[in-house]
XYZ file of C-alpha atoms in Angstrom:
487
model
C -16.780 57.950 -0.150
C -14.725 55.271 1.604
C -15.719 52.727 -1.057
C -14.596 55.161 -3.765
C -11.200 55.566 -2.105
C -10.873 51.790 -2.033
C -11.678 51.477 -5.750
C -9.057 54.130 -6.562
C -6.192 52.499 -4.657
C -7.032 48.876 -5.521
C -4.098 47.416 -7.455
C -2.458 50.846 -7.941
C 1.052 50.544 -6.516
C 1.810 54.292 -6.506
C -1.396 55.295 -4.729
C -1.034 52.364 -2.304
C 2.444 53.591 -1.357
C 1.076 57.118 -0.926
C -1.711 55.747 1.280
C 0.843 53.894 3.403
C 2.753 57.123 4.081
C -0.277 59.392 4.446
C -1.030 60.793 7.920
C -4.188 62.573 9.055
C -4.452 64.248 12.469
C -1.009 62.901 13.429
C -2.133 59.349 12.743
C -1.523 57.058 9.747
C -4.510 57.052 7.411
C -4.744 53.240 7.594
C -4.999 53.438 11.410
C -7.851 55.956 11.179
C -9.770 53.727 8.771
C -9.230 50.727 11.071
C -10.626 52.765 13.967
C -13.855 53.167 12.013
C -13.898 49.440 11.289
C -13.483 48.127 14.863
C -15.734 50.722 16.520
C -19.076 49.005 17.095
C -20.797 52.378 17.506
C -20.192 53.185 13.853
C -22.935 52.318 11.327
C -22.626 48.842 9.883
C -22.230 50.108 6.304
C -19.363 52.398 7.363
C -17.553 49.504 9.025
C -17.929 47.342 5.918
C -16.711 50.185 3.707
C -13.645 50.607 5.952
C -12.876 46.886 5.596
C -13.135 47.094 1.810
C -10.872 50.154 1.696
C -8.072 48.411 3.636
C -8.547 45.261 1.533
C -7.962 47.367 -1.581
C -4.832 48.787 0.071
C -3.547 45.211 0.628
C -4.511 43.939 -2.846
C -1.275 42.816 -4.585
C 0.660 44.935 -2.082
C 3.257 42.819 -0.279
C 4.848 45.878 1.285
C 1.517 46.967 2.737
C 0.888 43.448 4.062
C 4.289 43.492 5.750
C 3.747 46.930 7.289
C 0.589 45.769 9.084
C 2.020 42.399 10.193
C 5.128 44.206 11.469
C 2.974 46.090 14.009
C 1.925 42.697 15.447
C 5.445 41.352 15.938
C 7.303 41.643 19.262
C 9.603 44.652 19.062
C 11.760 45.919 21.934
C 13.534 48.635 19.963
C 10.711 50.927 18.908
C 8.010 51.361 21.545
C 4.922 52.850 19.861
C 3.699 56.093 21.369
C 0.250 55.809 19.782
C -2.133 53.080 18.769
C -0.984 50.857 15.891
C -2.737 48.788 13.260
C -1.709 45.601 15.061
C -3.188 46.761 18.351
C -6.485 47.661 16.712
C -6.680 44.310 14.900
C -5.892 42.310 18.057
C -8.437 44.318 20.034
C -11.111 43.630 17.435
C -10.093 39.991 17.028
C -10.587 39.210 20.728
C -13.461 41.564 21.488
C -16.975 40.447 22.443
C -18.303 42.086 19.262
C -18.552 39.223 16.762
C -18.821 41.716 13.878
C -15.462 43.246 14.858
C -13.982 39.748 15.133
C -15.212 38.802 11.650
C -13.913 42.039 10.104
C -10.483 41.701 11.749
C -10.220 38.005 10.825
C -10.935 38.785 7.187
C -8.451 41.665 7.165
C -5.697 39.552 8.755
C -6.330 36.823 6.183
C -5.776 39.438 3.456
C -2.447 40.300 5.105
C -1.443 36.652 4.596
C -2.960 36.041 1.155
C -0.293 34.952 -1.391
C 2.451 35.980 1.055
C 4.328 33.011 2.622
C 6.776 35.354 4.373
C 4.063 37.029 6.430
C 2.480 33.672 7.295
C 5.726 32.620 8.964
C 6.128 36.038 10.588
C 2.639 35.790 12.094
C 3.725 32.588 13.854
C 6.060 34.747 15.955
C 3.175 36.784 17.381
C 2.564 36.022 21.060
C -0.090 37.276 23.471
C 0.238 37.820 27.225
C -3.247 36.813 28.285
C -2.570 36.380 32.001
C 0.093 38.294 33.972
C 2.775 35.967 35.314
C 2.045 33.187 32.843
C 4.005 32.425 29.661
C 2.702 34.140 26.507
C 0.511 32.184 24.090
C 1.066 32.047 20.339
C -1.559 33.892 18.319
C -2.425 30.861 16.179
C -3.090 28.787 19.314
C -5.371 31.439 20.783
C -7.242 31.807 17.482
C -7.998 28.082 17.458
C -9.157 28.216 21.097
C -11.635 30.921 20.070
C -12.956 28.594 17.376
C -13.609 25.924 20.007
C -15.099 28.160 22.709
C -17.103 30.766 20.795
C -20.743 29.986 20.033
C -21.237 32.717 17.423
C -21.356 31.319 13.890
C -20.004 34.609 12.577
C -16.959 34.314 14.844
C -16.368 30.725 13.722
C -16.606 31.606 10.032
C -14.108 34.434 10.457
C -11.723 32.256 12.477
C -11.837 29.391 9.972
C -11.143 31.714 7.033
C -8.111 33.123 8.879
C -6.729 29.671 9.732
C -7.245 28.405 6.177
C -5.286 31.310 4.668
C -2.647 30.956 7.385
C -1.673 27.327 6.739
C -1.666 27.594 2.931
C 1.892 26.751 1.828
C 3.009 27.135 5.453
C 3.927 23.723 6.958
C 5.009 25.387 10.219
C 1.493 26.789 10.756
C -0.065 23.407 9.974
C 2.289 21.737 12.458
C 1.398 24.290 15.165
C -2.266 23.348 14.828
C -1.677 19.589 14.586
C 0.459 19.562 17.740
C -2.605 20.670 19.710
C -4.192 17.355 20.769
C -7.702 18.854 20.579
C -7.397 20.225 17.030
C -7.928 17.121 14.878
C -10.749 15.637 17.059
C -12.610 18.961 16.988
C -12.243 19.357 13.215
C -13.357 15.757 12.581
C -16.395 16.184 14.840
C -17.350 19.391 13.010
C -17.049 17.633 9.649
C -19.178 14.667 10.737
C -21.943 16.728 12.390
C -23.193 19.011 9.641
C -26.534 20.699 10.057
C -28.115 19.831 6.719
C -27.791 21.333 3.293
C -29.183 24.727 4.267
C -27.774 25.012 7.800
C -24.847 27.126 8.974
C -23.407 24.026 10.630
C -23.125 22.491 7.167
C -21.122 25.496 5.945
C -18.877 25.215 9.003
C -18.435 21.527 8.204
C -17.243 22.422 4.691
C -14.772 24.985 6.019
C -13.409 22.446 8.514
C -13.062 19.892 5.715
C -11.018 22.408 3.716
C -8.857 23.156 6.770
C -8.171 19.458 7.378
C -7.373 18.900 3.704
C -4.834 21.736 3.727
C -3.255 20.266 6.867
C -2.775 17.065 4.847
C -1.522 18.863 1.737
C 1.045 21.046 3.546
C 2.043 18.484 6.165
C 5.821 18.036 6.457
C 5.479 15.063 8.879
C 7.046 17.062 11.716
C 4.114 16.134 13.965
C 4.462 12.355 14.347
C 0.998 11.858 15.846
C -0.780 13.447 12.878
C 1.568 12.979 9.942
C 0.420 12.684 6.318
C -0.329 8.969 6.539
C -2.449 9.419 9.674
C -4.498 12.292 8.267
C -5.017 10.422 4.998
C -6.269 7.384 6.919
C -8.701 9.550 8.921
C -10.105 11.174 5.775
C -10.419 7.973 3.745
C -11.624 5.595 6.490
C -13.432 7.759 9.042
C -14.939 10.484 6.840
C -14.847 8.638 3.504
C -13.463 10.034 0.256
C -16.878 10.408 -1.410
C -18.410 11.981 1.679
C -15.436 14.328 2.028
C -15.789 15.490 -1.587
C -19.544 16.016 -1.156
C -18.978 18.119 1.970
C -16.479 20.298 0.093
C -18.817 20.702 -2.887
C -21.862 21.492 -0.741
C -20.440 24.877 0.332
C -20.401 26.209 -3.231
C -24.202 26.073 -3.514
C -24.904 27.817 -0.199
C -26.615 31.222 -0.529
C -23.901 32.892 1.574
C -21.210 31.484 -0.722
C -22.856 32.432 -4.011
C -23.677 35.938 -2.739
C -20.135 36.589 -1.478
C -18.561 35.326 -4.727
C -20.360 37.862 -6.936
C -18.246 40.949 -6.253
C -15.337 42.154 -4.071
C -17.614 44.941 -2.862
C -19.326 44.104 0.444
C -22.893 42.956 -0.185
C -24.187 42.437 3.362
C -26.793 44.927 4.558
C -27.104 43.635 8.142
C -24.620 41.796 10.421
C -26.565 38.526 10.120
C -25.581 38.336 6.444
C -21.844 38.227 7.233
C -20.443 34.781 6.479
C -17.760 34.564 3.781
C -15.389 36.936 2.027
C -15.099 37.363 -1.758
C -11.384 36.558 -1.793
C -12.000 33.440 0.285
C -14.666 32.078 -2.105
C -12.185 32.263 -5.009
C -9.533 30.571 -2.899
C -12.027 27.883 -1.803
C -13.017 26.914 -5.352
C -9.367 26.692 -6.385
C -8.330 24.544 -3.424
C -11.366 22.270 -3.687
C -10.211 20.791 -6.998
C -6.565 20.679 -5.913
C -7.422 18.847 -2.690
C -9.393 16.172 -4.525
C -6.394 15.557 -6.808
C -4.050 15.555 -3.801
C -6.255 13.042 -2.024
C -6.268 10.742 -5.059
C -2.479 11.039 -5.353
C -1.947 10.262 -1.666
C -4.191 7.183 -1.930
C -2.186 5.897 -4.896
C 1.064 6.575 -3.028
C -0.250 4.652 -0.016
C -1.067 1.672 -2.266
C 2.386 1.854 -3.849
C 3.969 1.908 -0.393
C 2.011 -1.201 0.590
C 3.203 -3.055 -2.511
C 6.744 -1.832 -1.940
C 6.652 -3.019 1.688
C 5.472 -6.420 0.535
C 8.291 -6.604 -2.026
C 10.809 -5.670 0.645
C 9.530 -8.435 2.918
C 9.715 -11.018 0.147
C 13.174 -9.878 -0.959
C 14.410 -9.924 2.607
C 13.039 -13.417 3.028
C 14.869 -14.516 -0.148
C 18.110 -12.968 1.091
C 17.725 -14.757 4.408
C 17.253 -18.121 2.669
C 20.287 -17.408 0.487
C 22.436 -16.615 3.531
C 21.288 -19.771 5.300
C 22.087 -21.878 2.214
C 25.562 -20.376 2.074
C 26.065 -21.067 5.794
C 24.932 -24.683 5.378
C 27.282 -25.136 2.419
C 30.182 -23.698 4.398
C 29.507 -26.050 7.315
C 29.326 -29.020 4.930
C 32.693 -28.083 3.473
C 34.199 -27.826 6.961
C 32.765 -31.224 7.886
C 34.118 -32.816 4.709
C 37.581 -31.371 5.341
C 37.875 -33.314 8.568
C 37.269 -32.858 12.258
C 38.359 -29.563 13.722
C 38.528 -28.307 17.239
C 36.734 -25.001 17.717
C 37.538 -22.634 20.509
C 34.800 -21.731 23.062
C 34.595 -18.194 21.636
C 34.013 -19.509 18.119
C 31.307 -21.865 19.396
C 29.604 -19.029 21.255
C 29.884 -16.776 18.200
C 28.372 -19.458 15.986
C 25.501 -20.032 18.438
C 24.798 -16.313 18.679
C 24.829 -16.031 14.895
C 22.346 -18.906 14.672
C 20.048 -17.273 17.247
C 20.192 -13.946 15.379
C 19.287 -15.648 12.141
C 16.351 -17.431 13.755
C 15.056 -14.174 15.235
C 15.484 -12.392 11.897
C 13.699 -15.242 10.169
C 10.772 -15.129 12.635
C 10.352 -11.380 12.149
C 10.078 -11.724 8.385
C 7.713 -14.665 8.697
C 5.471 -12.623 11.039
C 5.420 -9.643 8.673
C 4.638 -11.873 5.721
C 1.823 -13.631 7.599
C 0.351 -10.285 8.687
C 0.344 -8.951 5.143
C -1.144 -12.197 3.785
C -3.893 -12.174 6.445
C -4.793 -8.585 5.597
C -4.921 -9.296 1.870
C -6.964 -12.473 2.398
C -9.522 -10.619 4.541
C -9.771 -7.796 2.000
C -10.288 -10.262 -0.872
C -12.894 -12.155 1.165
C -14.795 -8.936 1.940
C -14.768 -7.971 -1.748
C -15.990 -11.442 -2.707
C -18.840 -11.365 -0.169
C -19.868 -7.902 -1.366
C -19.965 -9.017 -5.003
C -21.916 -12.168 -4.109
C -24.506 -10.112 -2.215
C -24.884 -7.706 -5.114
C -25.220 -10.581 -7.591
C -27.877 -12.271 -5.435
C -29.831 -9.021 -5.118
C -29.720 -8.500 -8.887
C -30.859 -12.093 -9.431
C -33.847 -11.614 -7.084
C -34.777 -8.314 -8.751
C -34.546 -10.042 -12.124
C -36.892 -12.825 -11.005
C -39.428 -10.324 -9.652
C -39.382 -8.363 -12.915
C -39.809 -11.565 -14.950
C -42.830 -12.540 -12.832
C -44.302 -9.074 -13.248
C -43.773 -9.166 -17.036
C -45.447 -12.602 -17.254
C -48.399 -11.357 -15.227
C -48.669 -8.276 -17.430
C -48.637 -10.390 -20.608
C -51.370 -12.604 -19.128
C -53.456 -9.494 -18.283
C -53.056 -8.232 -21.852
C -54.156 -11.570 -23.313
C -57.151 -11.656 -20.950
C -58.009 -8.104 -21.972
C -57.904 -9.136 -25.647
C -60.252 -12.063 -24.969
C -62.610 -9.825 -23.003
C -62.522 -7.237 -25.758
C -63.345 -9.853 -28.421
C -66.238 -11.116 -26.331
C -67.596 -7.598 -25.855
C -67.419 -6.929 -29.594
C -69.357 -10.098 -30.366
C -72.023 -9.196 -27.805
C -72.239 -5.673 -29.171
C -72.751 -6.989 -32.705
C -75.530 -9.329 -31.531
C -77.238 -6.640 -29.472
C -77.014 -3.959 -32.154
C -79.391 -4.095 -35.157
C -77.679 -4.565 -38.455
C -77.033 -1.332 -40.264
C -75.304 -0.040 -43.320
C -71.647 -1.085 -43.165
C -70.634 2.299 -44.541
C -72.133 4.087 -41.545
C -69.924 4.509 -38.442
C -70.815 2.492 -35.311
C -72.831 4.115 -32.517
C -71.024 6.697 -30.407
C -70.928 4.599 -27.193
C -69.360 1.659 -29.080
C -66.798 3.948 -30.732
C -65.900 5.428 -27.330
C -65.507 1.941 -25.814
C -63.205 0.933 -28.675
C -61.058 4.047 -28.192
C -60.790 3.443 -24.435
C -59.839 -0.172 -25.133
C -57.177 0.844 -27.636
C -55.768 3.437 -25.222
C -55.563 0.959 -22.363
C -54.010 -1.605 -24.661
C -51.381 0.923 -25.773
C -50.494 1.825 -22.193
C -50.044 -1.840 -21.299
C -47.869 -2.371 -24.365
C -45.692 0.618 -23.372
C -45.316 -0.699 -19.812
C -44.379 -4.083 -21.217
C -41.669 -2.541 -23.439
C -40.259 -0.520 -20.514
C -40.118 -3.592 -18.283
C -38.420 -5.627 -21.011
C -35.794 -2.922 -21.381
C -35.231 -2.807 -17.594
C -35.055 -6.599 -17.545
C -32.378 -6.623 -20.248
C -30.390 -3.970 -18.350
C -30.591 -5.988 -15.123
C -29.445 -9.117 -16.929
C -26.460 -7.249 -18.373
C -25.528 -5.828 -14.969
C -25.885 -9.248 -13.337
C -23.695 -10.817 -16.026
C -21.043 -8.126 -15.505
C -21.085 -8.641 -11.734
C -20.854 -12.392 -12.182
C -17.896 -11.968 -14.536
C -16.153 -9.681 -12.017
C -16.788 -12.163 -9.205
C -15.386 -15.075 -11.239
C -12.368 -13.002 -12.177
C -11.729 -12.110 -8.523
C -12.018 -15.754 -7.539
C -9.526 -16.802 -10.221
C -7.070 -14.068 -9.108
C -7.368 -15.025 -5.424
């Protein structure tokens, strides 16, 4: 029945508004449904149905999203006399029941889905965890749960909530990045996946998505982990190819494929809770966008490096031009005749000379640093190409030796076959040439022909592989020569 109610109100603005105003037993209908969802004594199917019903209420319903988030915000004007949606969700989010935590995390993520206003409003939510101590922001406490909790179900729910929270919300991304433990924890989770079928691998994919969104929606407010820093960590510590593989690996997980089939809950037992239908659609969309963002950021970083080099060179040219003008001016003064300079003018001229020397040294240092970096990078590329070329050359030699040996074996087999035929003709009495040869001779000939055909096929395959290796070696050699001419 609860599932049917959800299907009726899903996407129907009039019925959703009616549901928002409906009260049963002096309580809002949404609050009663949430009570069923967070109560661990209720049957598992009933709790899942309650989650789906509220999800349908929130589907394309910004007003409904705001009404639930509003009950979480600090409010000194209206003190609630009964339990609210926000209180129920917070109680379930921080309870010891990992099923309640997962359900509340998913529901809160639906309150934030496609609603930037509510993402920023949720940043205002604070929790008084310990009397006498300052309150803690909700997003900070949610991340601490991710670090401390051992339940995979709790971690999946927390990661889905954080991912939806920071989408198009730079303030939320900054709040996470300002925690010194956030980036190290996420990187460690990405690097220590538990294999293709393990839950740790799925957690690694979710952490990779979270880190990618922190890069995408980073406004550089956090200096320690700005866009350039996060890009460097992804490209140099994780690796672009490895990062893309980790993102793609989630889409083939059984939990992912099962959750992406239908918005209706498909789990039959708590152990099957992992991902939400809405999240799987969001994940696939962001996966492609993040890969494009990463490529764009890499190109921008290269452009910035070239631009920095041009600035250094241009500054160096300007410095030389200024020095030439100063030398010309001094020559003109000397040609005009001796002049008596005041002590202040002498001191000013000396200070100007010292400033120019310092400025000159700074540009020289920057230019030398850039040149050293480029030289090392070119050398590493050259060494890598030389190693690859040498390996291809050795493989080519081995294949040539094998082909020669195979040709020799075929020739020896032909000689042996001719010798056996001659012996068979001598040992066999002459018979009518129109009659077929004896069965054992015919069988020997067929076996010989079959073996000869197999050897010929192997020889053709090896020749083809040899030609391919020669082409690849020639291409590598051409690339190496081109790099050497450019350097």
